């Protein structure tokens, strides 16, 4: 049997996965900052770790999967003030939108979903420990900052020396810091900020910095040392670098054994950006494409590779997913997802692919090999194996006709069924011109007819 290997960002290499406790895995992933809708980049990140979560469970591990919610930060405060609403109202609405979007994409909920505002006492405790060790200081502006040059291991995740590094995107360089690389742990409250963004502390009223939130939540839910920490590649520096500095600075030892980062999303080979006008929210994309098509599109790329979003690529993914469902439609398969036969040759290769750093492109290739066999043999056992393996990735879980007919169900649309009946009558009367005209009319409307050997006709959407 193959061994699971994970590309560890910290080691810059694939490593055999050895959990801290046999049969159990603790995994923390940086989730959403809920000030707006989820975009396709968020979907890519959540999908990457959804697949990792699913594969760990399929491999027999008991997984404690923690994915946090950032419900207090500068963007949230600013957006709530702009909207003339409370932070609580903004957060509740965007959490509802997030849950709707990720549910549509069949992304499993995490085991634990901590909110930053629930762990402020733990954040303050860590900051006090850092201050006691000389790694935190209060600036003249009232903010409490982390003294980066006091932590010997700073830069080990990003692989850069201190002199190479610069303050990250969310680090405000100001006169209260001793060094531009220092980052804020506790922000002193401003008079203009709403009261719900202020907590009491030994340093006065304020709120946590972004980085300390994850150190506190991961420690509280998984402990000072755990197996896997993940997130988007954009979080590697400064966010994850700063998490390491905070957690290891406060508690000593190693914080995480395996760091996993998913690749960026590009749009027509350009970086996705609101300023470039190529920014897509999940719900906008779902207005145009079936959710499973988007899931399949994302899974066809390896999680660490760049994902190039374009209508052409999604249309190609739609056609490919159609082929898988069409193969299943050729046999009378039940709606229940069967168990995988892991001794079968395609399953063996599927496992080898997934054990090789969650290589979904190779795993998906095995699904197409199985689909080809189903088309040739019409074997129910092979069709069940295809459905079972696809189910490991959260695919092919609908009845084939329900998917192929656009979710209308096995009965189909009454108007389409009526047209098929009229075509059958025309053929029986040997009025082939009328039968061809009806087929052409349906084809123009995006309805593809498939005549079966037994004389019946099924349909699907193009």
Short mmCIF file of C-alpha atoms in Angstrom, two decimals:
data_model
loop_
_atom_site.label_atom_id
_atom_site.label_comp_id
_atom_site.label_asym_id
_atom_site.label_seq_id
_atom_site.Cartn_x
_atom_site.Cartn_y
_atom_site.Cartn_z
CA UNK A 1 0.00 0.00 0.00
CA UNK A 2 1.25 3.50 -0.84
CA UNK A 3 2.16 6.00 1.88
CA UNK A 4 0.70 9.48 2.01
CA UNK A 5 3.24 12.13 1.07
CA UNK A 6 2.58 15.84 1.58
CA UNK A 7 4.49 18.77 0.15
CA UNK A 8 5.59 20.62 3.27
CA UNK A 9 6.17 24.30 2.56
CA UNK A 10 8.47 24.52 5.57
CA UNK A 11 10.72 21.71 4.28
CA UNK A 12 10.25 22.65 0.59
CA UNK A 13 9.85 18.96 -0.20
CA UNK A 14 7.36 16.11 -0.19
CA UNK A 15 7.49 14.23 3.08
CA UNK A 16 5.88 11.00 4.27
CA UNK A 17 3.00 11.98 6.53
CA UNK A 18 3.41 10.72 10.08
CA UNK A 19 0.71 12.03 12.44
CA UNK A 20 1.59 12.98 16.00
CA UNK A 21 -0.94 10.47 17.28
CA UNK A 22 -1.54 7.26 15.35
CA UNK A 23 -4.85 7.31 13.48
CA UNK A 24 -5.63 10.94 14.33
CA UNK A 25 -4.95 14.25 12.55
CA UNK A 26 -5.28 17.83 13.73
CA UNK A 27 -5.60 20.33 10.86
CA UNK A 28 -6.05 24.10 11.04
CA UNK A 29 -6.90 26.19 7.98
CA UNK A 30 -7.20 29.96 7.78
CA UNK A 31 -10.76 30.71 6.72
CA UNK A 32 -12.68 33.76 5.59
CA UNK A 33 -12.56 37.34 6.76
CA UNK A 34 -16.31 37.90 6.50
CA UNK A 35 -16.66 41.46 5.24
CA UNK A 36 -17.88 40.58 1.72
CA UNK A 37 -18.93 37.74 -0.59
CA UNK A 38 -16.68 34.72 -1.15
CA UNK A 39 -14.78 34.97 -4.44
CA UNK A 40 -13.43 32.19 -6.64
CA UNK A 41 -10.04 32.37 -4.86
CA UNK A 42 -11.74 31.58 -1.56
CA UNK A 43 -13.56 28.69 -3.25
CA UNK A 44 -10.24 27.33 -4.54
CA UNK A 45 -8.72 27.44 -1.05
CA UNK A 46 -11.70 25.82 0.66
CA UNK A 47 -11.91 23.18 -2.07
CA UNK A 48 -8.22 22.31 -1.70
CA UNK A 49 -8.58 21.59 1.99
CA UNK A 50 -11.98 19.95 1.54
CA UNK A 51 -10.27 17.37 -0.69
CA UNK A 52 -7.42 16.96 1.82
CA UNK A 53 -9.98 16.53 4.62
CA UNK A 54 -11.95 13.98 2.58
CA UNK A 55 -8.83 12.00 1.66
CA UNK A 56 -7.54 11.87 5.22
CA UNK A 57 -10.89 10.48 6.34
CA UNK A 58 -11.01 8.04 3.40
CA UNK A 59 -7.55 6.88 4.50
CA UNK A 60 -8.94 5.94 7.90
CA UNK A 61 -7.85 8.94 9.97
CA UNK A 62 -9.99 10.58 12.61
CA UNK A 63 -9.63 14.22 11.62
CA UNK A 64 -10.22 17.27 13.75
CA UNK A 65 -10.51 19.96 11.08
CA UNK A 66 -10.51 23.55 12.34
CA UNK A 67 -11.29 26.38 9.91
CA UNK A 68 -11.58 29.75 11.56
CA UNK A 69 -13.72 32.79 10.89
CA UNK A 70 -12.15 36.24 11.18
CA UNK A 71 -15.02 38.37 12.42
CA UNK A 72 -13.03 41.39 13.58
CA UNK A 73 -10.41 43.31 11.61
CA UNK A 74 -9.85 46.64 9.85
CA UNK A 75 -11.83 45.72 6.72
CA UNK A 76 -14.81 44.52 8.73
CA UNK A 77 -14.89 47.66 10.86
CA UNK A 78 -14.51 49.93 7.83
CA UNK A 79 -17.22 48.16 5.82
CA UNK A 80 -19.71 48.18 8.72
CA UNK A 81 -19.17 51.91 9.26
CA UNK A 82 -19.55 52.59 5.52
CA UNK A 83 -22.81 50.60 5.47
CA UNK A 84 -24.17 52.26 8.57
CA UNK A 85 -24.68 48.92 10.33
CA UNK A 86 -23.23 47.09 13.29
CA UNK A 87 -20.29 44.73 12.94
CA UNK A 88 -22.56 41.92 14.15
CA UNK A 89 -25.08 42.59 11.36
CA UNK A 90 -22.38 42.67 8.68
CA UNK A 91 -20.75 39.48 9.94
CA UNK A 92 -24.03 37.55 10.27
CA UNK A 93 -25.10 38.40 6.73
CA UNK A 94 -21.78 37.51 5.13
CA UNK A 95 -21.51 34.29 7.13
CA UNK A 96 -24.92 33.30 5.75
CA UNK A 97 -23.70 34.02 2.21
CA UNK A 98 -20.49 32.06 2.83
CA UNK A 99 -22.36 29.03 4.12
CA UNK A 100 -24.71 29.09 1.12
CA UNK A 101 -21.83 29.30 -1.35
CA UNK A 102 -19.67 26.55 0.11
CA UNK A 103 -22.68 24.29 0.67
CA UNK A 104 -23.56 24.60 -3.04
CA UNK A 105 -20.01 23.49 -3.89
CA UNK A 106 -20.36 20.45 -1.61
CA UNK A 107 -17.55 21.65 0.66
CA UNK A 108 -17.86 19.79 3.94
CA UNK A 109 -18.17 21.82 7.14
CA UNK A 110 -15.12 21.69 9.42
CA UNK A 111 -15.17 19.88 12.73
CA UNK A 112 -14.74 23.18 14.58
CA UNK A 113 -15.34 26.69 13.23
CA UNK A 114 -14.02 29.15 15.83
CA UNK A 115 -14.70 32.89 15.59
CA UNK A 116 -11.90 35.27 16.46
CA UNK A 117 -14.09 37.35 18.80
CA UNK A 118 -14.66 34.28 20.99
CA UNK A 119 -10.94 33.91 21.75
CA UNK A 120 -9.81 37.40 22.78
CA UNK A 121 -8.85 36.25 26.33
CA UNK A 122 -6.56 33.58 24.84
CA UNK A 123 -5.00 36.19 22.54
CA UNK A 124 -4.29 38.47 25.48
CA UNK A 125 -2.71 35.59 27.39
CA UNK A 126 -0.30 34.85 24.51
CA UNK A 127 0.60 38.52 24.16
CA UNK A 128 1.41 38.69 27.88
CA UNK A 129 3.67 35.65 27.53
CA UNK A 130 5.45 37.26 24.60
CA UNK A 131 5.89 40.49 26.55
CA UNK A 132 7.35 38.56 29.49
CA UNK A 133 9.91 37.01 27.13
CA UNK A 134 10.90 40.34 25.62
CA UNK A 135 9.21 39.58 22.28
CA UNK A 136 6.42 42.15 22.63
CA UNK A 137 6.49 45.83 23.53
CA UNK A 138 4.07 48.72 23.74
CA UNK A 139 4.73 51.48 21.24
CA UNK A 140 4.31 55.19 21.78
CA UNK A 141 0.99 55.07 19.92
CA UNK A 142 -0.42 52.52 22.39
CA UNK A 143 -0.23 49.49 20.07
CA UNK A 144 1.50 46.36 21.35
CA UNK A 145 3.93 45.04 18.72
CA UNK A 146 5.93 41.87 18.16
CA UNK A 147 9.73 42.39 18.11
CA UNK A 148 10.57 40.34 15.01
CA UNK A 149 14.35 40.52 15.36
CA UNK A 150 14.07 38.94 18.80
CA UNK A 151 12.80 35.67 17.34
CA UNK A 152 15.68 33.68 15.91
CA UNK A 153 13.63 31.54 13.53
CA UNK A 154 11.82 34.37 11.75
CA UNK A 155 11.79 33.82 7.98
CA UNK A 156 12.07 30.02 8.01
CA UNK A 157 8.70 29.48 6.32
CA UNK A 158 9.20 32.04 3.56
CA UNK A 159 12.87 31.10 3.22
CA UNK A 160 14.16 34.66 3.39
CA UNK A 161 16.53 36.40 5.74
CA UNK A 162 15.32 39.25 7.90
CA UNK A 163 17.07 41.76 5.70
CA UNK A 164 15.29 40.36 2.62
CA UNK A 165 11.87 40.62 4.14
CA UNK A 166 9.63 43.66 4.17
CA UNK A 167 6.47 44.54 6.02
CA UNK A 168 3.55 42.55 4.61
CA UNK A 169 0.30 43.77 3.13
CA UNK A 170 -1.60 43.97 6.40
CA UNK A 171 1.28 45.40 8.48
CA UNK A 172 0.98 49.12 9.13
CA UNK A 173 4.44 50.66 9.36
CA UNK A 174 4.20 53.53 11.83
CA UNK A 175 6.27 55.53 14.27
CA UNK A 176 5.21 53.31 17.17
CA UNK A 177 7.33 50.43 15.88
CA UNK A 178 11.01 49.91 16.60
CA UNK A 179 11.51 48.08 13.30
CA UNK A 180 9.46 48.15 10.07
CA UNK A 181 9.16 44.33 10.21
CA UNK A 182 7.54 44.41 13.64
CA UNK A 183 3.83 43.69 13.51
CA UNK A 184 0.92 44.59 15.72
CA UNK A 185 -0.42 42.17 18.32
CA UNK A 186 -2.90 44.51 20.01
CA UNK A 187 -4.30 47.67 18.43
CA UNK A 188 -5.10 50.54 20.73
CA UNK A 189 -8.73 51.64 20.37
CA UNK A 190 -9.52 54.74 18.35
CA UNK A 191 -12.24 57.14 19.44
CA UNK A 192 -13.95 56.84 16.05
CA UNK A 193 -14.26 53.06 16.17
CA UNK A 194 -17.50 51.38 17.29
CA UNK A 195 -17.69 50.12 20.87
CA UNK A 196 -18.17 46.51 19.70
CA UNK A 197 -14.62 46.64 18.32
CA UNK A 198 -13.08 47.39 21.72
CA UNK A 199 -12.00 44.99 24.47
CA UNK A 200 -10.39 45.68 27.84
CA UNK A 201 -6.75 44.74 28.36
CA UNK A 202 -3.81 45.62 30.63
CA UNK A 203 -2.69 47.98 27.85
CA UNK A 204 -6.06 49.72 27.68
CA UNK A 205 -9.03 49.25 25.39
CA UNK A 206 -8.27 47.84 21.97
CA UNK A 207 -8.63 44.83 19.70
CA UNK A 208 -6.40 42.03 18.45
CA UNK A 209 -4.17 42.22 15.42
CA UNK A 210 -4.99 39.81 12.60
CA UNK A 211 -2.06 37.42 13.10
CA UNK A 212 -2.54 36.76 16.82
CA UNK A 213 -6.09 35.58 16.18
CA UNK A 214 -4.99 32.38 14.45
CA UNK A 215 -2.27 31.59 16.98
CA UNK A 216 -4.85 31.76 19.74
CA UNK A 217 -7.56 29.81 17.93
CA UNK A 218 -5.26 27.02 16.71
CA UNK A 219 -3.71 26.60 20.16
CA UNK A 220 -7.10 26.60 21.89
CA UNK A 221 -8.60 24.00 19.53
CA UNK A 222 -5.61 21.80 18.60
CA UNK A 223 -2.89 22.54 21.15
CA UNK A 224 0.48 24.25 21.03
CA UNK A 225 1.79 21.66 18.54
CA UNK A 226 -0.32 19.99 15.83
CA UNK A 227 -0.08 18.15 12.52
CA UNK A 228 -1.19 20.35 9.61
CA UNK A 229 -1.69 24.08 9.04
CA UNK A 230 -2.95 25.32 5.70
CA UNK A 231 -4.15 28.26 3.68
CA UNK A 232 -3.66 30.12 0.44
CA UNK A 233 -0.17 30.81 -0.89
CA UNK A 234 -0.73 34.52 -0.21
CA UNK A 235 -0.79 33.77 3.53
CA UNK A 236 2.66 32.20 3.66
CA UNK A 237 4.13 35.63 4.34
CA UNK A 238 3.48 37.52 6.47
CA UNK A 239 0.51 35.81 8.13
CA UNK A 240 1.82 32.28 8.63
CA UNK A 241 5.36 33.48 9.25
CA UNK A 242 3.98 35.68 12.00
CA UNK A 243 1.89 32.87 13.45
CA UNK A 244 5.04 30.79 13.83
CA UNK A 245 6.84 33.67 15.52
CA UNK A 246 3.97 34.23 17.95
CA UNK A 247 3.23 30.61 18.84
CA UNK A 248 6.80 29.34 18.99
CA UNK A 249 7.91 32.54 20.68
CA UNK A 250 5.30 32.08 23.41
CA UNK A 251 5.33 28.28 23.85
CA UNK A 252 8.66 27.09 22.45
CA UNK A 253 9.12 24.02 20.25
CA UNK A 254 7.62 23.59 16.79
CA UNK A 255 4.12 24.87 16.13
CA UNK A 256 3.22 22.72 13.11
CA UNK A 257 4.69 19.63 11.45
CA UNK A 258 3.31 20.14 7.91
CA UNK A 259 2.51 23.48 6.26
CA UNK A 260 0.28 23.24 3.17
CA UNK A 261 -0.46 26.09 0.75
CA UNK A 262 -2.72 26.07 -2.29
CA UNK A 263 -1.91 27.95 -5.49
CA UNK A 264 -3.31 31.24 -6.80
CA UNK A 265 -6.26 31.77 -9.11
CA UNK A 266 -5.60 33.55 -12.39
CA UNK A 267 -8.21 34.83 -14.82
CA UNK A 268 -7.29 34.35 -18.48
CA UNK A 269 -3.67 34.10 -17.29
CA UNK A 270 -3.81 37.35 -15.31
CA UNK A 271 -3.92 37.68 -11.54
CA UNK A 272 -7.49 38.04 -10.30
CA UNK A 273 -7.99 41.58 -9.05
CA UNK A 274 -10.85 44.01 -8.55
CA UNK A 275 -8.69 46.75 -10.07
CA UNK A 276 -8.31 44.72 -13.28
CA UNK A 277 -12.04 44.10 -13.50
CA UNK A 278 -11.58 40.30 -13.57
CA UNK A 279 -12.90 39.60 -10.08
CA UNK A 280 -15.60 36.93 -9.69
CA UNK A 281 -17.67 36.08 -6.62
CA UNK A 282 -18.79 32.50 -6.11
CA UNK A 283 -22.46 33.43 -6.33
CA UNK A 284 -21.96 35.27 -9.62
CA UNK A 285 -20.22 32.21 -11.07
CA UNK A 286 -23.01 29.92 -9.80
CA UNK A 287 -25.59 32.00 -11.66
CA UNK A 288 -23.90 30.90 -14.89
CA UNK A 289 -22.59 27.40 -14.14
CA UNK A 290 -23.75 24.32 -12.26
CA UNK A 291 -22.01 24.08 -8.88
CA UNK A 292 -20.65 20.60 -9.59
CA UNK A 293 -19.08 21.87 -12.81
CA UNK A 294 -17.18 24.49 -10.76
CA UNK A 295 -16.14 21.85 -8.24
CA UNK A 296 -14.92 19.58 -11.05
CA UNK A 297 -13.11 22.47 -12.75
CA UNK A 298 -11.16 23.20 -9.56
CA UNK A 299 -10.37 19.53 -8.89
CA UNK A 300 -8.89 19.00 -12.36
CA UNK A 301 -5.93 21.17 -11.32
CA UNK A 302 -3.43 20.13 -8.65
CA UNK A 303 -4.05 22.16 -5.50
CA UNK A 304 -0.53 23.67 -5.52
CA UNK A 305 -0.64 24.71 -9.18
CA UNK A 306 -2.06 28.02 -10.46
CA UNK A 307 -5.74 27.72 -11.43
CA UNK A 308 -6.56 29.59 -14.63
CA UNK A 309 -10.20 30.66 -14.57
CA UNK A 310 -11.89 31.31 -17.91
CA UNK A 311 -15.23 30.53 -19.54
CA UNK A 312 -13.43 28.28 -22.02
CA UNK A 313 -11.84 26.20 -19.26
CA UNK A 314 -15.12 25.88 -17.36
CA UNK A 315 -16.97 24.92 -20.54
CA UNK A 316 -14.33 22.24 -21.11
CA UNK A 317 -14.82 21.01 -17.53
CA UNK A 318 -18.59 20.91 -18.12
CA UNK A 319 -18.13 18.74 -21.22
CA UNK A 320 -15.80 16.40 -19.33
CA UNK A 321 -18.19 16.05 -16.38
CA UNK A 322 -21.00 15.39 -18.84
CA UNK A 323 -19.00 12.45 -20.21
CA UNK A 324 -18.71 10.91 -16.74
CA UNK A 325 -22.40 11.28 -16.02
CA UNK A 326 -23.28 10.01 -19.52
CA UNK A 327 -21.30 6.85 -18.83
CA UNK A 328 -23.28 6.28 -15.62
CA UNK A 329 -26.53 6.90 -17.49
CA UNK A 330 -25.91 3.85 -19.70
CA UNK A 331 -26.55 1.45 -16.81
CA UNK A 332 -29.35 1.22 -14.28
CA UNK A 333 -27.30 2.36 -11.27
CA UNK A 334 -28.94 3.02 -7.91
CA UNK A 335 -28.82 6.45 -6.29
CA UNK A 336 -26.88 5.33 -3.20
CA UNK A 337 -23.11 5.88 -3.29
CA UNK A 338 -21.55 2.39 -3.13
CA UNK A 339 -18.43 1.45 -1.16
CA UNK A 340 -15.08 1.60 -2.96
CA UNK A 341 -13.39 -1.69 -3.80
CA UNK A 342 -9.85 -0.59 -2.96
CA UNK A 343 -8.35 -3.80 -4.33
CA UNK A 344 -9.57 -2.99 -7.88
CA UNK A 345 -6.83 -1.74 -10.22
CA UNK A 346 -8.31 1.72 -10.87
CA UNK A 347 -8.80 2.25 -7.14
CA UNK A 348 -5.19 1.21 -6.48
CA UNK A 349 -3.96 3.83 -8.95
CA UNK A 350 -6.47 6.37 -7.56
CA UNK A 351 -5.03 5.84 -4.08
CA UNK A 352 -1.46 6.16 -5.35
CA UNK A 353 -2.37 9.47 -6.97
CA UNK A 354 -4.06 10.87 -3.89
CA UNK A 355 -1.25 9.64 -1.63
CA UNK A 356 1.17 11.58 -3.84
CA UNK A 357 0.39 15.01 -2.35
CA UNK A 358 -3.33 14.80 -3.17
CA UNK A 359 -2.83 14.59 -6.94
CA UNK A 360 -6.43 15.05 -8.08
CA UNK A 361 -5.60 15.37 -11.83
CA UNK A 362 -4.23 11.81 -11.85
CA UNK A 363 -7.09 10.59 -9.66
CA UNK A 364 -9.63 12.13 -12.04
CA UNK A 365 -7.86 10.41 -14.98
CA UNK A 366 -8.76 7.07 -13.34
CA UNK A 367 -12.41 8.13 -13.33
CA UNK A 368 -12.28 8.62 -17.09
CA UNK A 369 -10.64 5.23 -17.57
CA UNK A 370 -13.47 3.66 -15.59
CA UNK A 371 -16.06 5.64 -17.58
CA UNK A 372 -14.57 4.24 -20.79
CA UNK A 373 -14.94 0.72 -19.43
CA UNK A 374 -18.56 1.41 -18.45
CA UNK A 375 -19.31 2.64 -21.97
CA UNK A 376 -17.78 -0.51 -23.48
CA UNK A 377 -19.05 -3.16 -21.09
CA UNK A 378 -22.22 -1.63 -19.56
CA UNK A 379 -21.03 -3.35 -16.37
CA UNK A 380 -23.02 -2.40 -13.27
CA UNK A 381 -20.07 -3.29 -11.01
CA UNK A 382 -17.75 -0.99 -12.97
CA UNK A 383 -20.33 1.82 -12.89
CA UNK A 384 -20.64 1.43 -9.12
CA UNK A 385 -16.86 1.62 -8.76
CA UNK A 386 -16.81 4.81 -10.85
CA UNK A 387 -19.52 6.38 -8.70
CA UNK A 388 -17.82 5.27 -5.47
CA UNK A 389 -14.37 6.65 -6.39
CA UNK A 390 -15.87 9.90 -7.65
CA UNK A 391 -17.77 10.20 -4.38
CA UNK A 392 -14.45 10.32 -2.51
CA UNK A 393 -13.89 13.66 -4.27
CA UNK A 394 -17.49 14.82 -3.82
CA UNK A 395 -18.41 14.14 -7.47
CA UNK A 396 -21.10 12.16 -9.36
CA UNK A 397 -23.41 12.13 -6.35
CA UNK A 398 -26.57 12.98 -8.32
CA UNK A 399 -28.69 10.67 -10.42
CA UNK A 400 -27.23 10.85 -13.96
CA UNK A 401 -30.43 12.04 -15.64
CA UNK A 402 -31.02 14.68 -12.97
CA UNK A 403 -27.60 16.15 -13.74
CA UNK A 404 -27.76 15.74 -17.51
CA UNK A 405 -31.22 17.30 -17.67
CA UNK A 406 -30.15 20.29 -15.62
CA UNK A 407 -31.51 19.11 -12.28
CA UNK A 408 -35.10 18.71 -13.48
CA UNK A 409 -35.24 15.08 -12.34
CA UNK A 410 -35.91 11.83 -14.13
CA UNK A 411 -39.34 12.94 -15.38
CA UNK A 412 -37.78 15.74 -17.39
CA UNK A 413 -39.42 18.90 -18.62
CA UNK A 414 -42.97 18.42 -19.91
CA UNK A 415 -42.37 20.45 -23.06
CA UNK A 416 -39.28 18.44 -23.97
CA UNK A 417 -41.04 15.15 -23.29
CA UNK A 418 -43.93 16.29 -25.51
CA UNK A 419 -41.52 17.13 -28.34
CA UNK A 420 -39.86 13.71 -28.02
CA UNK A 421 -43.29 12.05 -28.18
CA UNK A 422 -44.20 14.03 -31.32
CA UNK A 423 -40.89 13.07 -32.91
CA UNK A 424 -41.51 9.38 -32.10
CA UNK A 425 -44.96 9.62 -33.69
CA UNK A 426 -43.50 11.28 -36.80
CA UNK A 427 -40.89 8.54 -37.12
CA UNK A 428 -43.56 5.87 -36.74
CA UNK A 429 -45.52 7.55 -39.54
CA UNK A 430 -42.30 7.62 -41.58
CA UNK A 431 -42.45 11.42 -41.64
CA UNK A 432 -38.68 11.71 -41.20
CA UNK A 433 -38.56 15.34 -42.29
CA UNK A 434 -40.79 16.34 -39.38
CA UNK A 435 -38.82 14.11 -37.00
CA UNK A 436 -35.57 15.76 -38.11
CA UNK A 437 -37.12 19.21 -37.76
CA UNK A 438 -38.15 18.45 -34.16
CA UNK A 439 -34.62 17.21 -33.34
CA UNK A 440 -33.13 20.35 -34.92
CA UNK A 441 -35.49 22.56 -32.92
CA UNK A 442 -34.48 20.87 -29.67
CA UNK A 443 -30.79 21.01 -30.58
CA UNK A 444 -31.08 24.75 -31.16
CA UNK A 445 -32.59 25.04 -27.68
CA UNK A 446 -29.59 23.20 -26.18
CA UNK A 447 -31.33 19.81 -25.84
CA UNK A 448 -29.41 16.77 -27.08
CA UNK A 449 -31.43 13.66 -27.95
CA UNK A 450 -30.00 10.15 -27.62
CA UNK A 451 -31.85 7.29 -29.34
CA UNK A 452 -31.44 4.01 -27.48
CA UNK A 453 -31.27 0.49 -29.02
CA UNK A 454 -34.62 -0.38 -27.42
CA UNK A 455 -36.34 2.41 -29.38
CA UNK A 456 -36.63 4.88 -26.50
CA UNK A 457 -35.11 8.36 -26.53
CA UNK A 458 -33.44 10.16 -23.65
CA UNK A 459 -32.25 13.74 -23.53
CA UNK A 460 -29.72 15.96 -21.85
CA UNK A 461 -28.76 19.58 -21.89
CA UNK A 462 -25.78 20.56 -24.01
#
